[in-house]
Coordinates of C-alpha atoms and ligand atoms in Angstrom, one line a residue:
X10 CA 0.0 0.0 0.0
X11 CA 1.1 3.4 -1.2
X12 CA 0.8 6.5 0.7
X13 CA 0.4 9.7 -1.6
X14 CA 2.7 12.3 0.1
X15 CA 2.8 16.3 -0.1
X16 CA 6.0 17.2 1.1
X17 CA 5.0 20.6 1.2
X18 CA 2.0 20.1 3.7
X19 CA 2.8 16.9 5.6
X20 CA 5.8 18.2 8.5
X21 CA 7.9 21.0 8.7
X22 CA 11.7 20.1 10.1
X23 CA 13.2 23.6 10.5
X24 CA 10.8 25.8 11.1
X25 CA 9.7 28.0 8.2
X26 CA 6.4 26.2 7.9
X27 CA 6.7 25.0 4.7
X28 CA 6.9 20.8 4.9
X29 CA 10.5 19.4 4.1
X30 CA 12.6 15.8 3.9
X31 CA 13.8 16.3 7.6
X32 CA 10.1 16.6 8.8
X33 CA 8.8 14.1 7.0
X34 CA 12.1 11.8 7.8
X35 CA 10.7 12.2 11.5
X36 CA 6.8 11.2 10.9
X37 CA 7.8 7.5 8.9
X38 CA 7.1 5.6 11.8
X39 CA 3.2 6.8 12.0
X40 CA 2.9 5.9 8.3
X41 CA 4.8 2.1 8.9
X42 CA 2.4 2.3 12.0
X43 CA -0.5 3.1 9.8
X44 CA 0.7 -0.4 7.2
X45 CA 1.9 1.6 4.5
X46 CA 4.7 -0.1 2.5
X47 CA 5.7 2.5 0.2
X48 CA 5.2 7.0 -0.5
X49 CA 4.5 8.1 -4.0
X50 CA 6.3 11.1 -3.3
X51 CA 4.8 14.3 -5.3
X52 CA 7.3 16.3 -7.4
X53 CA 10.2 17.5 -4.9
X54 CA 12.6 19.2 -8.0
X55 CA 13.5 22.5 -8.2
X56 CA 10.3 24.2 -9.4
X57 CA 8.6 27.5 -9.2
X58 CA 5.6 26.4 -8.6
X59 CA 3.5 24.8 -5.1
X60 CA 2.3 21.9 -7.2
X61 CA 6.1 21.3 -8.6
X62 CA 5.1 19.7 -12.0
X63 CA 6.9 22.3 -13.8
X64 CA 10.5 21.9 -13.6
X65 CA 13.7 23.9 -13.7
X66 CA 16.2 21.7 -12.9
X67 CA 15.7 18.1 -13.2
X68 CA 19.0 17.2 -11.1
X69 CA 18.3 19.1 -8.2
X70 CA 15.6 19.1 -5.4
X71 CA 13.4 22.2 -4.5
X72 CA 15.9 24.2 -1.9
X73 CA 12.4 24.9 0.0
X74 CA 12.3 21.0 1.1
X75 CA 15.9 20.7 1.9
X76 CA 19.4 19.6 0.5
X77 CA 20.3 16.8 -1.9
X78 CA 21.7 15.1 1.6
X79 CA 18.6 15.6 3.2
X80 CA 16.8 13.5 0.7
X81 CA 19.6 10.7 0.7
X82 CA 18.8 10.5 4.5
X83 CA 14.6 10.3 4.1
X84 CA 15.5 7.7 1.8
X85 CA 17.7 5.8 4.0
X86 CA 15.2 6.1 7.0
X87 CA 12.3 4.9 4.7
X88 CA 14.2 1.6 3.9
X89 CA 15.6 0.6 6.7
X90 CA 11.7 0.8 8.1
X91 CA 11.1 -1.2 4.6
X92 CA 9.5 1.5 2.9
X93 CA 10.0 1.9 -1.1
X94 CA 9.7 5.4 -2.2
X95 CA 8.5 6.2 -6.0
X96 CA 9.9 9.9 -7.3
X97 CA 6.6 11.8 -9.0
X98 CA 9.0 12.8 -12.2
X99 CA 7.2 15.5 -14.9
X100 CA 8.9 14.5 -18.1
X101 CA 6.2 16.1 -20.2
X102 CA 7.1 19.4 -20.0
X103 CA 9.1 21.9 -17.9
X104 CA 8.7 25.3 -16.6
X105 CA 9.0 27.9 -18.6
X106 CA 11.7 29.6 -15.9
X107 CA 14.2 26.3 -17.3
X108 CA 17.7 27.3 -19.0
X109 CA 16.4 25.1 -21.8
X110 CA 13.4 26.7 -22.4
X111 CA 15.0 30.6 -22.1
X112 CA 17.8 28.8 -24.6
X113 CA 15.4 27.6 -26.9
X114 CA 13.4 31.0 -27.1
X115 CA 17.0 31.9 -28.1
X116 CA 17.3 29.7 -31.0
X117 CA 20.2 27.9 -28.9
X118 CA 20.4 24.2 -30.4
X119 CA 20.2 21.4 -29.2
X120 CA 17.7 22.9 -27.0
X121 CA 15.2 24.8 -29.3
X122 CA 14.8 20.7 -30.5
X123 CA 13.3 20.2 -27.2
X124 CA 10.0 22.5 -27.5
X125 CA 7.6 22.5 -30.2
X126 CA 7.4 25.8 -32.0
X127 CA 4.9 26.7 -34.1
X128 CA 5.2 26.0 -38.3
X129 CA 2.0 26.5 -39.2
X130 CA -0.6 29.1 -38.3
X131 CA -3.4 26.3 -38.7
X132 CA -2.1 24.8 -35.8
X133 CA -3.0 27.6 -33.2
X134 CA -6.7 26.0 -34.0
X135 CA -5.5 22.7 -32.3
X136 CA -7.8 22.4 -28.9
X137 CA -6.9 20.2 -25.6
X138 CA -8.1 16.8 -26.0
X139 CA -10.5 16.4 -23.0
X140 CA -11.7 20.1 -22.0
X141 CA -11.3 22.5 -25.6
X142 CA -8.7 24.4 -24.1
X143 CA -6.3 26.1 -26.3
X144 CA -2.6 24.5 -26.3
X145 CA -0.5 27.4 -27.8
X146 CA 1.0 30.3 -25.8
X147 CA 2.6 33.0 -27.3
X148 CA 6.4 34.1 -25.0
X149 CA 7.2 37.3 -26.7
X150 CA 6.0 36.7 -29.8
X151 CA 7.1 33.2 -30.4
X152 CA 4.1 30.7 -30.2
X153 CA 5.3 27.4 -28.5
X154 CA 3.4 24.2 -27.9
X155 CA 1.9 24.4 -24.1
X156 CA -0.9 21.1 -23.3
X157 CA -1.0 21.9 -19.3
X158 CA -1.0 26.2 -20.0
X159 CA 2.0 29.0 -19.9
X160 CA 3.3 27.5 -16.8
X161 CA 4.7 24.2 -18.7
X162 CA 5.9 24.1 -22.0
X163 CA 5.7 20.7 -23.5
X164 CA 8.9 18.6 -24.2
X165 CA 9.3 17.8 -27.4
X166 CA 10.8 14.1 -28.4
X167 CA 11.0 14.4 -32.0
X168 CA 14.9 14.9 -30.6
X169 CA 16.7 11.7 -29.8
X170 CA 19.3 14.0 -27.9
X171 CA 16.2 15.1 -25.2
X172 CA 15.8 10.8 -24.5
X173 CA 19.4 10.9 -24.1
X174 CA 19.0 13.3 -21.9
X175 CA 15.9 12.0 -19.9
X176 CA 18.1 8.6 -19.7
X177 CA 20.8 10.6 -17.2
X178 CA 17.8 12.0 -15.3
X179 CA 16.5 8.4 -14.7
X180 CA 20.1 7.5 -13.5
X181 CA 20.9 10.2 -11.0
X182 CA 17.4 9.7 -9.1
X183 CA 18.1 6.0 -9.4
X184 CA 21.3 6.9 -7.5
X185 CA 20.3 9.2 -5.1
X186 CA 18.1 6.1 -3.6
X187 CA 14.7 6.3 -5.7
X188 CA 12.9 2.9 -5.9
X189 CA 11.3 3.9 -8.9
X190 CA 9.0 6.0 -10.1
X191 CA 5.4 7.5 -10.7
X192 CA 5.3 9.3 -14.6
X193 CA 3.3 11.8 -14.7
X194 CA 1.4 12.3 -18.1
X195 CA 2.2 9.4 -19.4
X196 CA 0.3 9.6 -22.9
X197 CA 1.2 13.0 -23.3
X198 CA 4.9 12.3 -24.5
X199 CA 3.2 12.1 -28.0
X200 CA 0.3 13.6 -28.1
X201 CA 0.1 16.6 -31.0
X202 CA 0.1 15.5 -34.7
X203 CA 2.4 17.4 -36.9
X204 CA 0.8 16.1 -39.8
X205 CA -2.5 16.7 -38.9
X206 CA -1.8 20.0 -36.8
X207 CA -4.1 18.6 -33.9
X208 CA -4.1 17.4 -30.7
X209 CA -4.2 13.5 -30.8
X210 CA -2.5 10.7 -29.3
X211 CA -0.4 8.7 -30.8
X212 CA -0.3 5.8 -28.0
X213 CA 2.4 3.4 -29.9
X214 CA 4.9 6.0 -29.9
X215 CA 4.3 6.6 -26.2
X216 CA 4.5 3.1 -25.3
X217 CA 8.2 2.9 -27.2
X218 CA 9.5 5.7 -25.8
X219 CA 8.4 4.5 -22.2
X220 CA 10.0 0.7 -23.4
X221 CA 13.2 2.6 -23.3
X222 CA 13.0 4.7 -20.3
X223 CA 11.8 1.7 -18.6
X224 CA 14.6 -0.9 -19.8
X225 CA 17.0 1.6 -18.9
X226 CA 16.2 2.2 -15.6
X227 CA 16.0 -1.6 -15.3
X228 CA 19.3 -2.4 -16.2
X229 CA 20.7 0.2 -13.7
X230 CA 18.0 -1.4 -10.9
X231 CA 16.8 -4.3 -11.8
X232 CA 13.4 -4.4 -9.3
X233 CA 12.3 -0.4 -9.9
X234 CA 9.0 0.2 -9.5
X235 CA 6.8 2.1 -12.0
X236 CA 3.6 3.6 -11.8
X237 CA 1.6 5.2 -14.9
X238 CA -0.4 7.9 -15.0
X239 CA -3.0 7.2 -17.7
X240 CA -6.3 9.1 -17.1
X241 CA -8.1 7.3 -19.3
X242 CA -10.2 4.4 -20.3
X243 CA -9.9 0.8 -19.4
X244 CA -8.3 -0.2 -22.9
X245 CA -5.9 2.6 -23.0
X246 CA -4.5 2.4 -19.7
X247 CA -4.1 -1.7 -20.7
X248 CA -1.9 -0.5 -23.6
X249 CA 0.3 1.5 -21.0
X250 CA 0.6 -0.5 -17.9
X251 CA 1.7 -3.4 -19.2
X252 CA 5.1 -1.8 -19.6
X253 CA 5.1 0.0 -16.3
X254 CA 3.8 -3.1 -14.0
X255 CA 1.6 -0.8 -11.9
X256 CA -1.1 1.2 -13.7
X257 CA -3.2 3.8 -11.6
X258 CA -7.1 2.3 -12.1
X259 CA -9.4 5.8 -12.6
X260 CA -12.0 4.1 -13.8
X261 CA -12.5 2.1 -10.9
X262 CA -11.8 5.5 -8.7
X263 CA -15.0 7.3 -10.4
X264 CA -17.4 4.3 -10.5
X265 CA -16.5 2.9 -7.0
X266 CA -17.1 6.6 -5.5
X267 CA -20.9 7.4 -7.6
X268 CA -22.0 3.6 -6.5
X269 CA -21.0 4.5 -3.0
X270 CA -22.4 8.0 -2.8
X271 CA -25.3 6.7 -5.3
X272 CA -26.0 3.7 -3.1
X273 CA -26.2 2.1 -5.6
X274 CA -25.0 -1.9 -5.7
X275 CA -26.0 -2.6 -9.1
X276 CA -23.6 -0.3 -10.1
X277 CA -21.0 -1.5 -8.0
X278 CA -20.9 -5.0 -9.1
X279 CA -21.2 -3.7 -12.7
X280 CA -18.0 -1.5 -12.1
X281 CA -16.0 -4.2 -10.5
X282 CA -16.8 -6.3 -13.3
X283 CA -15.5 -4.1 -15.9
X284 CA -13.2 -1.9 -14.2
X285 CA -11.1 -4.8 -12.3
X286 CA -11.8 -7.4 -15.5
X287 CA -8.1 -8.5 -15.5
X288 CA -8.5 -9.3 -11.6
X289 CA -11.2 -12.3 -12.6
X290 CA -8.7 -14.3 -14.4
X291 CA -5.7 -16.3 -12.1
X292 CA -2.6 -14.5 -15.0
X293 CA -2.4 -10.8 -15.2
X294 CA -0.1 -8.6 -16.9
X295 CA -0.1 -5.7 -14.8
X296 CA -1.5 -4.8 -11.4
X297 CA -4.1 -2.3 -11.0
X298 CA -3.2 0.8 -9.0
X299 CA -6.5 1.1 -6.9
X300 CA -7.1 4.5 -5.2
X301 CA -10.0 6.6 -4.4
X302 CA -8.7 10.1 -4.6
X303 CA -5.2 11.7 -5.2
X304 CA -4.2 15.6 -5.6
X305 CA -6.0 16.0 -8.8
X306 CA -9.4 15.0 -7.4
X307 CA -12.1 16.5 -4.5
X308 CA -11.3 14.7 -1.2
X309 CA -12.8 11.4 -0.2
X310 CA -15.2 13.1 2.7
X311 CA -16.0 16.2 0.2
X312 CA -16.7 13.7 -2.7
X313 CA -19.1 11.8 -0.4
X314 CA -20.8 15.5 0.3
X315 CA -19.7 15.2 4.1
X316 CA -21.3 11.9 4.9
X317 CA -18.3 10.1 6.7
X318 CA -20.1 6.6 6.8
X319 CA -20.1 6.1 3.2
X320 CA -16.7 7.8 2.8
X321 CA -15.6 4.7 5.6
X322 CA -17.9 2.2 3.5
X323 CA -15.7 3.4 0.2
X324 CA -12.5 2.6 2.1
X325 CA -13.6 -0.5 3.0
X326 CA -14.6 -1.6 -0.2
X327 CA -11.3 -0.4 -2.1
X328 CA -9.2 -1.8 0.7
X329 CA -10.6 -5.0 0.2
X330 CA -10.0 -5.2 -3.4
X331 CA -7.1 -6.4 -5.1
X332 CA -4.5 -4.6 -6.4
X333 CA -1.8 -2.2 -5.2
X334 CA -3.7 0.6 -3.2
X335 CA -2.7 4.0 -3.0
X336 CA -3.8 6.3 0.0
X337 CA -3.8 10.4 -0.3
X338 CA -2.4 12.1 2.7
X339 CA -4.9 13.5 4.9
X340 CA -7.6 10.6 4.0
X341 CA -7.0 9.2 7.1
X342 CA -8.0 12.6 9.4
X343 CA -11.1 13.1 6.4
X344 CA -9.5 16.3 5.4
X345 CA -11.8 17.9 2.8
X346 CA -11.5 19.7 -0.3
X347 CA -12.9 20.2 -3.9
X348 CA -10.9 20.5 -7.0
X349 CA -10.7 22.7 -9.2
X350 CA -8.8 23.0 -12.2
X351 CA -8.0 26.4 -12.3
X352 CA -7.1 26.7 -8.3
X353 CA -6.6 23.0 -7.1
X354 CA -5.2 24.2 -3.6
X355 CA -7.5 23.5 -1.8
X356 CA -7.1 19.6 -1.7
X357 CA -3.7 20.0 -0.9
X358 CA -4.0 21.5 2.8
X359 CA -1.6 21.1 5.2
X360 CA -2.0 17.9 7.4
X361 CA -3.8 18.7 10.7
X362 CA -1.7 17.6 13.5
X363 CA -2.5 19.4 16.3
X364 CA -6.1 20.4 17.3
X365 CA -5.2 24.5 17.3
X366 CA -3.4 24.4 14.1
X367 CA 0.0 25.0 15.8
X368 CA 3.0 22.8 16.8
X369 CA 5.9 21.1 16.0
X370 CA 6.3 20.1 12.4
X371 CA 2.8 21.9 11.7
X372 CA 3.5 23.1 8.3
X373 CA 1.0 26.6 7.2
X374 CA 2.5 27.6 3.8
X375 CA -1.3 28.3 3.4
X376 CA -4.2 29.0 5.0
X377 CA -6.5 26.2 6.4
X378 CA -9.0 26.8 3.8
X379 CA -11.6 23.9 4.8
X380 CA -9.9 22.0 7.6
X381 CA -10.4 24.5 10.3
X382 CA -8.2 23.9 13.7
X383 CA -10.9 23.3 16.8
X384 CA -12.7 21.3 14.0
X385 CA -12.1 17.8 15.7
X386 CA -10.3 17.0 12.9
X387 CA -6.8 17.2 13.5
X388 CA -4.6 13.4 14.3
X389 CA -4.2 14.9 18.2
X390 CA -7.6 15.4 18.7
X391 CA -8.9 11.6 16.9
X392 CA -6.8 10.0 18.1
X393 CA -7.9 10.7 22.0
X394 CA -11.2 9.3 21.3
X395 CA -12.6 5.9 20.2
X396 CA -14.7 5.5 17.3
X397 CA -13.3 8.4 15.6
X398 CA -12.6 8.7 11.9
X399 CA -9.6 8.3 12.1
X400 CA -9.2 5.3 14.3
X401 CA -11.9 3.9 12.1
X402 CA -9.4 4.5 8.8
X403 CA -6.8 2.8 10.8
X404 CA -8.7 -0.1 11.7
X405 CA -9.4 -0.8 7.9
X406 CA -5.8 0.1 7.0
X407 CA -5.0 -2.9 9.6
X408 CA -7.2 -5.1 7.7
X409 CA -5.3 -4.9 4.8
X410 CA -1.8 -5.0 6.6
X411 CA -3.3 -8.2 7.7
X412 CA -4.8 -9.7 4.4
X413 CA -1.5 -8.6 2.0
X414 CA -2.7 -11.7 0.3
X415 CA -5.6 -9.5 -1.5
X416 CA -3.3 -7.9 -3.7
X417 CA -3.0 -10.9 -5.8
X418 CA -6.0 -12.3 -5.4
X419 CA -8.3 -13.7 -8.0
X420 CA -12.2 -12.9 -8.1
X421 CA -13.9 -16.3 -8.5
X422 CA -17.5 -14.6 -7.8
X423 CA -19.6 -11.5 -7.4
X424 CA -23.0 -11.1 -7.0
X425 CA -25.5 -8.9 -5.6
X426 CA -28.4 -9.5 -3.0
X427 CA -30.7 -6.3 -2.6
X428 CA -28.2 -3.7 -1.1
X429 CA -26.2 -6.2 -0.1
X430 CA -22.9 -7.2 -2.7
X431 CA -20.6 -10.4 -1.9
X432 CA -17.7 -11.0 -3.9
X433 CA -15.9 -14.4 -3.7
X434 CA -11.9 -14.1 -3.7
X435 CA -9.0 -16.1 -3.7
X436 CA -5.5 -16.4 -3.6
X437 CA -2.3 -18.0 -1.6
X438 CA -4.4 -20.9 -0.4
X439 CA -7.0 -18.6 1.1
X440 CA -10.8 -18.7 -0.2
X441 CA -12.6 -15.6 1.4
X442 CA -16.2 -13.9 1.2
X443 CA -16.3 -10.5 1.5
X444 CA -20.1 -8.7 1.6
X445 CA -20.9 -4.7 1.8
X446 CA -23.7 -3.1 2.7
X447 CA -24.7 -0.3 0.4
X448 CA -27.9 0.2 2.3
X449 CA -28.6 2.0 5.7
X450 CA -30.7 -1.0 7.3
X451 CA -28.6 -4.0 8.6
X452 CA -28.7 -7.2 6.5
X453 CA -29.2 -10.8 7.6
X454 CA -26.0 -13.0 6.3
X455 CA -26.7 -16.8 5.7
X456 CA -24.5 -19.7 6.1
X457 CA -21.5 -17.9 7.4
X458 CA -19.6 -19.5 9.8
X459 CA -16.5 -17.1 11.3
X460 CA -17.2 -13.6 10.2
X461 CA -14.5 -10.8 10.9
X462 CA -15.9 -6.9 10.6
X463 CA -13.8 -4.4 8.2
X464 CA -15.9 -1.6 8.5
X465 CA -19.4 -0.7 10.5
X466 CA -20.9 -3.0 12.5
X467 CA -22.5 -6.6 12.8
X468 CA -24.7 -8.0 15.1
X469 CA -26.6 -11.6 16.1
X470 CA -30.2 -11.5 16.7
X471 CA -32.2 -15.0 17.2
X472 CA -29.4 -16.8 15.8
X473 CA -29.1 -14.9 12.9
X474 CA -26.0 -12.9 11.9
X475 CA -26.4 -9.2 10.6
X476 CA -24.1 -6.9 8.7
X477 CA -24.9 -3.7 9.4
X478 CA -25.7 -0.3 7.2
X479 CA -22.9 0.8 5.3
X480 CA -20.6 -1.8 6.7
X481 CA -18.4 -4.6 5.0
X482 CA -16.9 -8.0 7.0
X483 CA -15.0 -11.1 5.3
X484 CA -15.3 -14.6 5.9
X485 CA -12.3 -16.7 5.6
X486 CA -13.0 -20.3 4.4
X487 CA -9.5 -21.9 4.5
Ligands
ACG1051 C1 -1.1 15.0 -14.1 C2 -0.8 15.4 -12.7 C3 -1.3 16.8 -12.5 C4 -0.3 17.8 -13.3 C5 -0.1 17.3 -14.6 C6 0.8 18.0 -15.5 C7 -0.4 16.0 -15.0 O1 -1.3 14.5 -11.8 O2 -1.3 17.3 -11.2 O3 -0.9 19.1 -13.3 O4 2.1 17.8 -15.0 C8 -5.1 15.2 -17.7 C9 -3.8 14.5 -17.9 C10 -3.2 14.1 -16.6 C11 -3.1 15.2 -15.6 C12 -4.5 15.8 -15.4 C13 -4.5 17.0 -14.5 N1 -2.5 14.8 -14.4 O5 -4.0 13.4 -18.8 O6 -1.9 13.6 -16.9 O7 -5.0 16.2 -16.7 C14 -10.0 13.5 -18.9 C15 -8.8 13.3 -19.8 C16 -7.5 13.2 -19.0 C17 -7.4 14.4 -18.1 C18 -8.6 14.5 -17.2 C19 -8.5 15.8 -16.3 O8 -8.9 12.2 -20.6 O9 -6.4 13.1 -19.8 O10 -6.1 14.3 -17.3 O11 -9.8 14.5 -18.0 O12 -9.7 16.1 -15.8 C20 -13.4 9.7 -17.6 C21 -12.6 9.5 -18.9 C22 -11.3 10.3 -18.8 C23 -11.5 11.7 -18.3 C24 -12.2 11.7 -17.0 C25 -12.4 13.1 -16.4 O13 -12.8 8.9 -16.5 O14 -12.4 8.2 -19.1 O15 -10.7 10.2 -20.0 O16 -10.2 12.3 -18.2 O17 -13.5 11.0 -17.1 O18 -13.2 13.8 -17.3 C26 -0.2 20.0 -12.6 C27 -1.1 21.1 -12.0 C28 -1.7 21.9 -13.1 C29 -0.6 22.5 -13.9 C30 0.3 21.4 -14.5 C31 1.6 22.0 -15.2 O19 -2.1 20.5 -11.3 O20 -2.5 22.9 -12.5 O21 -1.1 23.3 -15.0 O22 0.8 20.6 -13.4

């Protein structure tokens, strides 16, 4: 299980209350506590900007987090508490603030290879692929080729110098003690056609050029980890993920989250039946990155509208899936927050750990927007009281510490009774039924035998064995 990390917001080490490598070096025993086995750490290069996908230096870290040494040391900590950490590494594009970009403006070679300029007038018509947004800005007076907006010209591989390039990127975070990595915008390497003057993917290019990147990384470490980010449909992330290993499921984020906050169990069984389709047969060639939110989406609690049961009952579900789960910082507390693309701050708060907002290794680079101090919601304050949200997270986060076997499982079975939904799974000897509850009003279960709660509650009544409302339990068979 990966944890989803915001350096910036997680724990301040020196004081300036921005979160850095020496503050989060000091909290990795509450996230081994919590069962997590690895951190997807968001960008951590030198950037301009908070989110720190637009790079201007791609061989050194932000100063704001800390030194080159500081890093080596988080690293060092994180393994010897067996803890793999994945680098978030933005290859699409850098920021605009880069030598090469200010060298390419200059007509400096190899470097004005590495952007796209424009050829053709026609092609300032070219819109963004999902949204209609326009994909040209103009840096005085020269048009250049910009998918994300101003902030991040697009890297253009037409060169074979820039993969050259990209290669001795790979091998210095390789060095400095990366396990691997998470690519961001992984089918955007290729992904405007010059012949055509339009925004389009061309997915077979993609996949060679992350063949390459991918081998070579492997013959410097052998057993890196890779996670893509394909925000896409089920067939196109198959195309991708193969390569990679790992492949971040959305699908299954968005349908598992509407047939939560829907209710709706028809539609859960449907979505596990297409989204997790490779998970029904016993050979796979990938594993499904399973997650619920990350940075680019509302909040778990805010996605639910507030209701913190069915945010729970979503947890349990996912966590009981198989696959490789990944867990957003701040999920456990229920932090809030709603994206937006335009200003997606907000679901990036700093992690609440003290009750007034203040104390050692509280970071405030901004304002607590939505998770007010005195709210109950900071880890001091749950974790003094049973029950709480976060002790509830925990508990669930226990259960799959406890079941690692899930990640490989197999489904042999899933079927729905009214709100109730079972699913059959197996793997490493173990043959286990797991039921949710999508409904409010506790369910009878038949013919189970030893019963162990995730999530919610169960009960006995004349014999009879209930599951409660929104609650999920497992059965182990053998
Ligand atoms: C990554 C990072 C993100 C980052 C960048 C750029 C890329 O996680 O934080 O932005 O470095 C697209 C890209 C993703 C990208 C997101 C933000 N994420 O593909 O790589 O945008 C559709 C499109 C997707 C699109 C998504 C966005 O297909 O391509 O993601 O919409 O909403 C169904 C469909 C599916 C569809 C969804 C949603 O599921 O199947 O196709 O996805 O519905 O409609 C960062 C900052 C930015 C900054 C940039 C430079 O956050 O602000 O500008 O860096």
């Amino acid at each position: 299980m990966f944890y989803e990390l915001y350096l910036r917001s997680f724990c301040d080490g020196n004081g300036d209350g921005i979160g850095d490598f020496i503050g989060a070096e000091r909290k990795l025993d509450y996230l081994a506590d919590l069962g997590i086995e690895g951190i997807w750490l968001l960008p951590i290069l030198h950037s301009p900007s908070y989110h720190g996908y637009s790079v201007i230096d791609f061989f050194s870290v932000n100063p704001i987090y800390g030194t080159l040494k500081d890093l080596r040391n988080f690293l060092a900590s994180a393994h010897k508490l067996d803890l793999k950490v994945i680098l978030d590494l933005p290859m699409n594009h850098t920021s605009p603030n880069h030598e090469w970009f200010l060298k390419a403006l200059d007509g400096e070679k190899p470097y004005r290879d590495w952007y796209l300029f424009l050829k053709d007038e026609q092609w300032l018509k070219a819109r963004r692929h999902w949204d209609g947004e326009q994909v040209w800005t103009n840096y005085s007076g020269q048009w250049v080729y910009t998918l994300f907006g101003p902030g991040s010209p697009d890297l253009n591989y037409e060169s074979s110098s820039l993969w050259q390039q990209m290669k001795e990127v790979l091998t210095f975070w390789l060095s400095v003690g990366f396990d691997g990595f998470r690519f961001d915008a992984a089918k955007h390497i290729f992904d405007f056609s010059l012949e055509k003057g339009i925004c389009e993917y061309q997915h077979s290019r993609n996949i060679a050029f992350w063949k390459e990147m991918t081998a070579h990384c492997r013959s410097i470490s052998p057993n890196s980890i890779f996670v893509s980010e394909v925000w896409d449909d089920a067939q196109i992330v198959d195309l991708y993920s193969t390569i990679f290993g790992i492949g971040f499921n959305f699908p299954l984020a968005e349908d598992l989250k509407t047939s939560v906050a829907t209710r709706d169990p028809e539609l859960l069984v449907k979505s596990l039946r297409t989204d997790l389709n490779r998970y029904f047969r016993s050979k796979r060639s990938y594993e499904s990155g399973i997650f619920l939110t990350n940075h680019d989406m509302s909040r778990l609690v805010s996605a639910m509208d507030g209701d913190k049961e069915l945010s729970l009952l979503a947890m349990s579900v996912l966590l009981s899936l198989p696959g490789v789960p990944f867990f957003y910082y701040g999920e456990e507390l229920g932090m809030e927050g709603v994206y937006n693309a335009y200003f997606n701050e907000e679901q990036l708060e700093p992690f609440l750990w003290f009750e007034n907002g203040y104390g050692p290794g509280q970071t405030e680079w901004k304002a607590l927007g939505k998770n007010h101090p005195h709210s109950g919601r900071s880890l001091e304050a749950q974790k003094a009281v049973d029950g709480s949200y976060f002790e509830r997270i925990r508990a669930i986060l226990e259960f799959r510490k406890n079941n690692s076997w899930l990640r490989l499982a197999t489904i042999r079975g899933l079927r729905r009774r009214e709100n109730l939904v079972i699913l059959r799974v197996v793997g490493e000897s173990r043959n286990a039924f797991i039921y949710h509850n999508l409904g409010k009003k506790r369910v009878a279960l038949e013919d189970v035998s030893s019963l162990q709660i995730i999530n919610g509650s169960l009960s006995r009544y004349r014999g009879k064995r209930y599951l409660g409302g929104f609650s999920s339990a497992i059965e182990v068979t053998k």
